[in-house]
Structures are given as C-alpha cells and as structure tokens.
Amino acid sequence: MKRIVFATGNSNKLRELREILGADYEVCGLRDIGCDDDIPETADTFEGNALLKAQWVRDRYGVDCIAEDAGLEVDALGGAPGVLSARFAGPGHDSRANNELLLRRLEGVADRRARFRTSLVLLRADGPHFFEGKIEGDILEAPRGEGGFGYDPLFVPKGWTKTFAEAGAEEKNAVSHRGQAVAALQRFIESENKSR
Ligand code: ITT
C-alpha cells in the first residue's frame, strides 16, 4: 500500500481523499504525523495557499506531501468568498455561520451562479506539481441535505436537481472539484510508474 501525507486539518477533505484514492493508498493527515500547527494561509490564490501548506509540512516534517486549497466562488459576489471560504463569517471553520452569511449576502439576488474550485499540489524533492478541479453550479435560497461538508447543502451542480449534501459520497466525488484534481494526480502518478 502506498503512503501519502495529505497536509490538511480538515477531516472531511481527508475522508474524501481516502474515498477517491481507494484501498491502494494509506492517506495520513496532519495529526498522523504529529502536526497540529495552524498553518498560515496568507496567499491570495488557491494555488499559492496550497503551496504554502505543502511547503510548511515538507520543511518542518521532512515528508513529501500533497496539500489543497479549495473554496467557493460566487459570481454575484465578485468571486467571494474564494480563498476566504473557510473563514467567510470570521475566524474558525463554522460552516453553518458561513452558509448563513452567504444566504444573507445573496438575499434578493437573482444571479446564483457559483463554482467550487480547488488547487492541489504534490510537493516532492523534484518540486511542486499542480492539479486543478472546478465544478459549476448554483446557490440555493435555503440549505438542503445532511451529507458532505462546508457549502455543500447550498450548492446544486449544473444539470443536477439535488445539492452535494443530498448526493452520496460516490456521486459527489465523481464530479466534484476535488474528485477532478485527485483524478489528475492519479493519472500523473500512474504515468510516472509506467515510465519507470
Ligand atoms: P485545510 O486548509 O487544513 O486543508 P480548510 O478547511 O481550512 O482545511 P481550505 O482552506 O481549503 O480548507 O478551505 C476550504 C473551505 O471551502 C472549506 O472549509 C469549506 O468551507 C469550503 N469547501 C471546500 N471544498 C468544499 C466542498 O467539497 N464542499 C463544500 N465546501 C467546500
């Protein structure tokens, strides 16, 4: 089994990565390598923040790792909350407060278009390798569903009638921003293994 360190403190992201990568991989989180650092995310792009997290872990813990920065971009809010998605309603990761604030900001707004975006980086001695994912959709006027995490109860992917929080894990992972980025990472690892 291949061991991968995922530089995240978000247990939902960790669960999704384990679901997507399957039984061939042992995915370790930050806690598994003894890290409970509050890693600064001060860049203004997803890519920049993903790299900051990966570099922090590689520099201090000496392991190759993957890291990810993701968020929701809402067109009517000029792309907000974007890189501030986890802290939209203030410090901490309070999804309920974030969702409530999003609904307040969109009160009376007809244009509900939004997308989840992620930038995932694999950082090794040979440098960083980036993988992207994006899923378009719309923001509802009230949350629906108990699954997923974060903004999932408010997000209906384009062409769907249910939210990510009403979908099963497999259904979400098959189309999600994170699913796309991890699939690209898998293709990269497989193509490297083949050419060895
Ligand atoms: P790490 O930095 O430790 O990985 P985090 O939760 O702080 O965990 P981000 O900085 O990447 O992660 O913030 C992403 C936020 O965007 C996350 O907390 C959710 O609010 C939202 N988000 C990202 N992916 C999502 C998804 O698949 N479904 C719903 N919300 C998501």
PDB file of C-alpha atoms and ligand atoms in Angstrom:
ATOM      1  CA  MET A   1       0.000   0.000   0.000  1.00  0.00           C
ATOM      2  CA  LYS A   2       1.337   3.469  -0.889  1.00  0.00           C
ATOM      3  CA  ARG A   3       1.504   6.029   1.904  1.00  0.00           C
ATOM      4  CA  ILE A   4       0.558   9.633   1.148  1.00  0.00           C
ATOM      5  CA  VAL A   5       0.619  12.545   3.589  1.00  0.00           C
ATOM      6  CA  PHE A   6      -2.232  14.973   2.959  1.00  0.00           C
ATOM      7  CA  ALA A   7      -1.381  18.295   4.601  1.00  0.00           C
ATOM      8  CA  THR A   8      -4.868  19.073   5.810  1.00  0.00           C
ATOM      9  CA  GLY A   9      -6.519  19.549   9.168  1.00  0.00           C
ATOM     10  CA  ASN A  10      -9.959  19.172   7.594  1.00  0.00           C
ATOM     11  CA  SER A  11     -11.267  15.689   8.381  1.00  0.00           C
ATOM     12  CA  ASN A  12     -13.905  15.927   5.623  1.00  0.00           C
ATOM     13  CA  LYS A  13     -11.243  16.552   2.983  1.00  0.00           C
ATOM     14  CA  LEU A  14      -9.246  13.639   4.372  1.00  0.00           C
ATOM     15  CA  ARG A  15     -12.277  11.357   4.186  1.00  0.00           C
ATOM     16  CA  GLU A  16     -12.985  12.404   0.598  1.00  0.00           C
ATOM     17  CA  LEU A  17      -9.387  11.810  -0.473  1.00  0.00           C
ATOM     18  CA  ARG A  18      -9.475   8.335   1.091  1.00  0.00           C
ATOM     19  CA  GLU A  19     -12.755   7.597  -0.730  1.00  0.00           C
ATOM     20  CA  ILE A  20     -11.379   8.812  -4.051  1.00  0.00           C
ATOM     21  CA  LEU A  21      -7.959   7.119  -3.890  1.00  0.00           C
ATOM     22  CA  GLY A  22      -9.347   3.807  -2.625  1.00  0.00           C
ATOM     23  CA  ALA A  23      -7.664   0.882  -0.912  1.00  0.00           C
ATOM     24  CA  ASP A  24      -4.291   1.132  -2.685  1.00  0.00           C
ATOM     25  CA  TYR A  25      -3.340   4.175  -0.641  1.00  0.00           C
ATOM     26  CA  GLU A  26      -2.856   4.868   3.043  1.00  0.00           C
ATOM     27  CA  VAL A  27      -3.694   8.576   3.362  1.00  0.00           C
ATOM     28  CA  CYS A  28      -2.267  10.219   6.506  1.00  0.00           C
ATOM     29  CA  GLY A  29      -3.440  13.567   7.781  1.00  0.00           C
ATOM     30  CA  LEU A  30      -1.507  16.157   9.733  1.00  0.00           C
ATOM     31  CA  ARG A  31      -2.429  14.634  13.064  1.00  0.00           C
ATOM     32  CA  ASP A  32      -0.989  11.281  11.946  1.00  0.00           C
ATOM     33  CA  ILE A  33       2.452  12.896  11.524  1.00  0.00           C
ATOM     34  CA  GLY A  34       2.204  14.724  14.869  1.00  0.00           C
ATOM     35  CA  CYS A  35       1.409  18.142  13.371  1.00  0.00           C
ATOM     36  CA  ASP A  36      -1.296  20.309  14.839  1.00  0.00           C
ATOM     37  CA  ASP A  37       0.146  23.586  13.546  1.00  0.00           C
ATOM     38  CA  ASP A  38      -2.240  26.286  12.425  1.00  0.00           C
ATOM     39  CA  ILE A  39      -0.573  26.697   9.021  1.00  0.00           C
ATOM     40  CA  PRO A  40      -0.815  30.287   7.741  1.00  0.00           C
ATOM     41  CA  GLU A  41      -2.834  30.644   4.534  1.00  0.00           C
ATOM     42  CA  THR A  42      -1.846  34.146   3.501  1.00  0.00           C
ATOM     43  CA  ALA A  43      -1.696  33.853  -0.291  1.00  0.00           C
ATOM     44  CA  ASP A  44      -4.422  35.367  -2.450  1.00  0.00           C
ATOM     45  CA  THR A  45      -4.789  32.377  -4.771  1.00  0.00           C
ATOM     46  CA  PHE A  46      -5.793  28.754  -4.164  1.00  0.00           C
ATOM     47  CA  GLU A  47      -2.571  27.642  -5.804  1.00  0.00           C
ATOM     48  CA  GLY A  48      -0.464  29.901  -3.560  1.00  0.00           C
ATOM     49  CA  ASN A  49      -2.145  28.680  -0.378  1.00  0.00           C
ATOM     50  CA  ALA A  50      -1.872  25.020  -1.370  1.00  0.00           C
ATOM     51  CA  LEU A  51       1.867  25.517  -1.891  1.00  0.00           C
ATOM     52  CA  LEU A  52       2.256  27.323   1.463  1.00  0.00           C
ATOM     53  CA  LYS A  53       0.651  24.397   3.296  1.00  0.00           C
ATOM     54  CA  ALA A  54       2.737  21.786   1.462  1.00  0.00           C
ATOM     55  CA  GLN A  55       5.988  23.723   1.962  1.00  0.00           C
ATOM     56  CA  TRP A  56       5.275  24.165   5.664  1.00  0.00           C
ATOM     57  CA  VAL A  57       4.882  20.427   6.122  1.00  0.00           C
ATOM     58  CA  ARG A  58       7.803  19.406   3.907  1.00  0.00           C
ATOM     59  CA  ASP A  59      10.166  21.915   5.567  1.00  0.00           C
ATOM     60  CA  ARG A  60       9.251  21.024   9.141  1.00  0.00           C
ATOM     61  CA  TYR A  61       8.327  17.338   8.959  1.00  0.00           C
ATOM     62  CA  GLY A  62      10.587  16.213   6.114  1.00  0.00           C
ATOM     63  CA  VAL A  63       7.919  14.346   4.153  1.00  0.00           C
ATOM     64  CA  ASP A  64       6.681  14.567   0.587  1.00  0.00           C
ATOM     65  CA  CYS A  65       3.056  15.560   0.745  1.00  0.00           C
ATOM     66  CA  ILE A  66       0.006  16.797  -1.029  1.00  0.00           C
ATOM     67  CA  ALA A  67      -1.927  19.861   0.042  1.00  0.00           C
ATOM     68  CA  GLU A  68      -5.022  21.513  -1.271  1.00  0.00           C
ATOM     69  CA  ASP A  69      -6.716  24.854  -1.106  1.00  0.00           C
ATOM     70  CA  ALA A  70     -10.325  24.986  -2.167  1.00  0.00           C
ATOM     71  CA  GLY A  71     -13.276  27.289  -1.989  1.00  0.00           C
ATOM     72  CA  LEU A  72     -16.479  28.613  -3.410  1.00  0.00           C
ATOM     73  CA  GLU A  73     -16.591  31.492  -5.920  1.00  0.00           C
ATOM     74  CA  VAL A  74     -19.916  33.265  -6.261  1.00  0.00           C
ATOM     75  CA  ASP A  75     -20.305  35.413  -9.382  1.00  0.00           C
ATOM     76  CA  ALA A  76     -22.702  37.954  -7.844  1.00  0.00           C
ATOM     77  CA  LEU A  77     -20.173  38.497  -5.020  1.00  0.00           C
ATOM     78  CA  GLY A  78     -17.267  39.126  -7.380  1.00  0.00           C
ATOM     79  CA  GLY A  79     -15.778  35.673  -6.692  1.00  0.00           C
ATOM     80  CA  ALA A  80     -16.137  35.803  -2.862  1.00  0.00           C
ATOM     81  CA  PRO A  81     -15.717  34.000  -0.554  1.00  0.00           C
ATOM     82  CA  GLY A  82     -12.917  32.448  -2.679  1.00  0.00           C
ATOM     83  CA  VAL A  83      -9.713  31.878  -0.696  1.00  0.00           C
ATOM     84  CA  LEU A  84     -11.562  33.061   2.420  1.00  0.00           C
ATOM     85  CA  SER A  85     -14.215  30.309   2.137  1.00  0.00           C
ATOM     86  CA  ALA A  86     -13.290  28.568   5.406  1.00  0.00           C
ATOM     87  CA  ARG A  87     -13.295  31.887   7.324  1.00  0.00           C
ATOM     88  CA  PHE A  88     -16.052  33.779   5.489  1.00  0.00           C
ATOM     89  CA  ALA A  89     -18.053  34.513   8.647  1.00  0.00           C
ATOM     90  CA  GLY A  90     -14.936  35.055  10.778  1.00  0.00           C
ATOM     91  CA  PRO A  91     -12.030  33.029  12.147  1.00  0.00           C
ATOM     92  CA  GLY A  92     -12.685  29.357  12.729  1.00  0.00           C
ATOM     93  CA  HIS A  93     -14.365  26.948  10.386  1.00  0.00           C
ATOM     94  CA  ASP A  94     -18.031  27.409  11.206  1.00  0.00           C
ATOM     95  CA  SER A  95     -19.895  26.087   8.164  1.00  0.00           C
ATOM     96  CA  ARG A  96     -23.323  26.995   9.493  1.00  0.00           C
ATOM     97  CA  ALA A  97     -22.292  30.634  10.030  1.00  0.00           C
ATOM     98  CA  ASN A  98     -20.586  30.726   6.629  1.00  0.00           C
ATOM     99  CA  ASN A  99     -23.709  29.391   4.913  1.00  0.00           C
ATOM    100  CA  GLU A 100     -25.963  31.833   6.747  1.00  0.00           C
ATOM    101  CA  LEU A 101     -23.775  34.767   5.756  1.00  0.00           C
ATOM    102  CA  LEU A 102     -23.725  33.599   2.141  1.00  0.00           C
ATOM    103  CA  LEU A 103     -27.523  33.442   2.074  1.00  0.00           C
ATOM    104  CA  ARG A 104     -27.785  36.920   3.596  1.00  0.00           C
ATOM    105  CA  ARG A 105     -25.381  38.357   1.009  1.00  0.00           C
ATOM    106  CA  LEU A 106     -27.440  36.762  -1.769  1.00  0.00           C
ATOM    107  CA  GLU A 107     -30.851  37.840  -0.468  1.00  0.00           C
ATOM    108  CA  GLY A 108     -32.888  39.148  -3.428  1.00  0.00           C
ATOM    109  CA  VAL A 109     -30.060  38.361  -5.860  1.00  0.00           C
ATOM    110  CA  ALA A 110     -31.273  36.567  -8.992  1.00  0.00           C
ATOM    111  CA  ASP A 111     -27.862  35.525 -10.318  1.00  0.00           C
ATOM    112  CA  ARG A 112     -26.989  32.465  -8.189  1.00  0.00           C
ATOM    113  CA  ARG A 113     -24.095  31.160 -10.307  1.00  0.00           C
ATOM    114  CA  ALA A 114     -21.101  29.805  -8.412  1.00  0.00           C
ATOM    115  CA  ARG A 115     -18.347  27.242  -8.624  1.00  0.00           C
ATOM    116  CA  PHE A 116     -16.173  25.165  -6.339  1.00  0.00           C
ATOM    117  CA  ARG A 117     -12.555  25.343  -7.282  1.00  0.00           C
ATOM    118  CA  THR A 118      -9.535  23.531  -5.954  1.00  0.00           C
ATOM    119  CA  SER A 119      -5.835  23.627  -6.443  1.00  0.00           C
ATOM    120  CA  LEU A 120      -3.969  20.545  -5.285  1.00  0.00           C
ATOM    121  CA  VAL A 121      -0.212  20.315  -5.113  1.00  0.00           C
ATOM    122  CA  LEU A 122       2.106  17.339  -4.819  1.00  0.00           C
ATOM    123  CA  LEU A 123       5.369  18.574  -3.298  1.00  0.00           C
ATOM    124  CA  ARG A 124       8.432  16.375  -3.572  1.00  0.00           C
ATOM    125  CA  ALA A 125      12.209  16.862  -3.899  1.00  0.00           C
ATOM    126  CA  ASP A 126      11.715  17.447  -7.648  1.00  0.00           C
ATOM    127  CA  GLY A 127       9.470  20.418  -6.908  1.00  0.00           C
ATOM    128  CA  PRO A 128       5.727  21.122  -6.897  1.00  0.00           C
ATOM    129  CA  HIS A 129       3.240  19.537  -9.307  1.00  0.00           C
ATOM    130  CA  PHE A 130      -0.171  21.237  -9.509  1.00  0.00           C
ATOM    131  CA  PHE A 131      -3.587  19.728 -10.313  1.00  0.00           C
ATOM    132  CA  GLU A 132      -6.816  21.709 -10.663  1.00  0.00           C
ATOM    133  CA  GLY A 133     -10.529  20.995 -10.409  1.00  0.00           C
ATOM    134  CA  LYS A 134     -13.669  23.084 -10.906  1.00  0.00           C
ATOM    135  CA  ILE A 135     -17.407  22.429 -10.804  1.00  0.00           C
ATOM    136  CA  GLU A 136     -20.045  24.954 -11.860  1.00  0.00           C
ATOM    137  CA  GLY A 137     -23.434  25.231 -10.167  1.00  0.00           C
ATOM    138  CA  ASP A 138     -25.960  27.440  -8.401  1.00  0.00           C
ATOM    139  CA  ILE A 139     -26.546  28.558  -4.824  1.00  0.00           C
ATOM    140  CA  LEU A 140     -29.982  27.706  -3.387  1.00  0.00           C
ATOM    141  CA  GLU A 141     -32.054  30.024  -1.192  1.00  0.00           C
ATOM    142  CA  ALA A 142     -32.078  27.552   1.713  1.00  0.00           C
ATOM    143  CA  PRO A 143     -29.855  24.595   2.651  1.00  0.00           C
ATOM    144  CA  ARG A 144     -30.834  21.027   1.731  1.00  0.00           C
ATOM    145  CA  GLY A 145     -29.268  17.722   2.777  1.00  0.00           C
ATOM    146  CA  GLU A 146     -27.096  16.327   5.555  1.00  0.00           C
ATOM    147  CA  GLY A 147     -24.122  14.857   3.669  1.00  0.00           C
ATOM    148  CA  GLY A 148     -20.858  16.405   2.522  1.00  0.00           C
ATOM    149  CA  PHE A 149     -19.499  19.441   4.378  1.00  0.00           C
ATOM    150  CA  GLY A 150     -18.992  23.189   4.126  1.00  0.00           C
ATOM    151  CA  TYR A 151     -21.171  24.836   1.495  1.00  0.00           C
ATOM    152  CA  ASP A 152     -22.475  21.505   0.120  1.00  0.00           C
ATOM    153  CA  PRO A 153     -26.083  21.990   1.390  1.00  0.00           C
ATOM    154  CA  LEU A 154     -26.373  25.187  -0.682  1.00  0.00           C
ATOM    155  CA  PHE A 155     -24.672  24.033  -3.885  1.00  0.00           C
ATOM    156  CA  VAL A 156     -26.506  22.378  -6.794  1.00  0.00           C
ATOM    157  CA  PRO A 157     -24.095  21.350  -9.570  1.00  0.00           C
ATOM    158  CA  LYS A 158     -25.072  22.354 -13.107  1.00  0.00           C
ATOM    159  CA  GLY A 159     -27.512  19.804 -14.587  1.00  0.00           C
ATOM    160  CA  TRP A 160     -28.398  18.396 -11.137  1.00  0.00           C
ATOM    161  CA  THR A 161     -31.541  18.936  -9.060  1.00  0.00           C
ATOM    162  CA  LYS A 162     -30.035  17.891  -5.727  1.00  0.00           C
ATOM    163  CA  THR A 163     -27.339  19.520  -3.654  1.00  0.00           C
ATOM    164  CA  PHE A 164     -23.926  17.984  -2.969  1.00  0.00           C
ATOM    165  CA  ALA A 165     -25.203  17.410   0.589  1.00  0.00           C
ATOM    166  CA  GLU A 166     -28.127  15.341  -0.760  1.00  0.00           C
ATOM    167  CA  ALA A 167     -25.856  13.260  -3.006  1.00  0.00           C
ATOM    168  CA  GLY A 168     -23.999  10.130  -1.913  1.00  0.00           C
ATOM    169  CA  ALA A 169     -20.245  10.398  -1.414  1.00  0.00           C
ATOM    170  CA  GLU A 170     -19.540   8.487  -4.635  1.00  0.00           C
ATOM    171  CA  GLU A 171     -21.852  10.707  -6.646  1.00  0.00           C
ATOM    172  CA  LYS A 172     -20.202  13.865  -5.338  1.00  0.00           C
ATOM    173  CA  ASN A 173     -16.638  12.582  -5.730  1.00  0.00           C
ATOM    174  CA  ALA A 174     -17.313  11.522  -9.351  1.00  0.00           C
ATOM    175  CA  VAL A 175     -17.867  15.122 -10.457  1.00  0.00           C
ATOM    176  CA  SER A 176     -16.515  17.385  -7.719  1.00  0.00           C
ATOM    177  CA  HIS A 177     -13.614  19.826  -7.967  1.00  0.00           C
ATOM    178  CA  ARG A 178     -11.651  17.628  -5.531  1.00  0.00           C
ATOM    179  CA  GLY A 179     -12.526  14.450  -7.456  1.00  0.00           C
ATOM    180  CA  GLN A 180     -11.232  16.028 -10.686  1.00  0.00           C
ATOM    181  CA  ALA A 181      -7.973  17.232  -9.154  1.00  0.00           C
ATOM    182  CA  VAL A 182      -7.297  13.907  -7.458  1.00  0.00           C
ATOM    183  CA  ALA A 183      -8.046  12.028 -10.713  1.00  0.00           C
ATOM    184  CA  ALA A 184      -5.439  14.202 -12.445  1.00  0.00           C
ATOM    185  CA  LEU A 185      -2.974  13.460  -9.639  1.00  0.00           C
ATOM    186  CA  GLN A 186      -3.641   9.719 -10.010  1.00  0.00           C
ATOM    187  CA  ARG A 187      -3.039   9.879 -13.774  1.00  0.00           C
ATOM    188  CA  PHE A 188       0.248  11.688 -13.109  1.00  0.00           C
ATOM    189  CA  ILE A 189       1.419   9.083 -10.574  1.00  0.00           C
ATOM    190  CA  GLU A 190       0.369   6.203 -12.853  1.00  0.00           C
ATOM    191  CA  SER A 191       2.141   7.665 -15.887  1.00  0.00           C
ATOM    192  CA  GLU A 192       5.310   8.070 -13.834  1.00  0.00           C
ATOM    193  CA  ASN A 193       5.085   4.486 -12.599  1.00  0.00           C
ATOM    194  CA  LYS A 194       4.655   3.209 -16.169  1.00  0.00           C
ATOM    195  CA  SER A 195       7.703   5.038 -17.470  1.00  0.00           C
ATOM    196  CA  ARG A 196       9.939   3.660 -14.693  1.00  0.00           C
TER     197      ARG A 196
HETATM  198  P1  ITT B   1      -7.004  22.736   5.312  1.00  0.00           P
HETATM  199  O1  ITT B   1      -6.523  24.119   4.968  1.00  0.00           O
HETATM  200  O2  ITT B   1      -6.453  22.234   6.603  1.00  0.00           O
HETATM  201  O3  ITT B   1      -6.840  21.764   4.175  1.00  0.00           O
HETATM  202  P2  ITT B   1      -9.579  24.036   5.395  1.00  0.00           P
HETATM  203  O4  ITT B   1     -10.961  23.617   5.770  1.00  0.00           O
HETATM  204  O5  ITT B   1      -9.004  25.256   6.057  1.00  0.00           O
HETATM  205  O6  ITT B   1      -8.598  22.789   5.568  1.00  0.00           O
HETATM  206  P3  ITT B   1      -9.440  25.429   2.905  1.00  0.00           P
HETATM  207  O7  ITT B   1      -8.570  26.476   3.462  1.00  0.00           O
HETATM  208  O8  ITT B   1      -9.075  24.830   1.568  1.00  0.00           O
HETATM  209  O9  ITT B   1      -9.559  24.170   3.859  1.00  0.00           O
HETATM  210  O10 ITT B   1     -10.921  25.987   2.891  1.00  0.00           O
HETATM  211  C1  ITT B   1     -11.826  25.399   2.096  1.00  0.00           C
HETATM  212  C2  ITT B   1     -13.216  25.773   2.568  1.00  0.00           C
HETATM  213  O11 ITT B   1     -14.016  25.837   1.376  1.00  0.00           O
HETATM  214  C3  ITT B   1     -13.805  24.663   3.421  1.00  0.00           C
HETATM  215  O12 ITT B   1     -13.618  24.884   4.799  1.00  0.00           O
HETATM  216  C4  ITT B   1     -15.266  24.706   3.003  1.00  0.00           C
HETATM  217  O13 ITT B   1     -15.931  25.730   3.698  1.00  0.00           O
HETATM  218  C5  ITT B   1     -15.185  25.116   1.530  1.00  0.00           C
HETATM  219  N1  ITT B   1     -15.130  23.909   0.679  1.00  0.00           N
HETATM  220  C6  ITT B   1     -14.041  23.394   0.036  1.00  0.00           C
HETATM  221  N2  ITT B   1     -14.345  22.254  -0.603  1.00  0.00           N
HETATM  222  C7  ITT B   1     -15.650  22.042  -0.356  1.00  0.00           C
HETATM  223  C8  ITT B   1     -16.551  21.027  -0.719  1.00  0.00           C
HETATM  224  O14 ITT B   1     -16.179  19.978  -1.442  1.00  0.00           O
HETATM  225  N3  ITT B   1     -17.812  21.139  -0.305  1.00  0.00           N
HETATM  226  C9  ITT B   1     -18.210  22.179   0.441  1.00  0.00           C
HETATM  227  N4  ITT B   1     -17.431  23.163   0.853  1.00  0.00           N
HETATM  228  C10 ITT B   1     -16.149  23.104   0.455  1.00  0.00           C
END
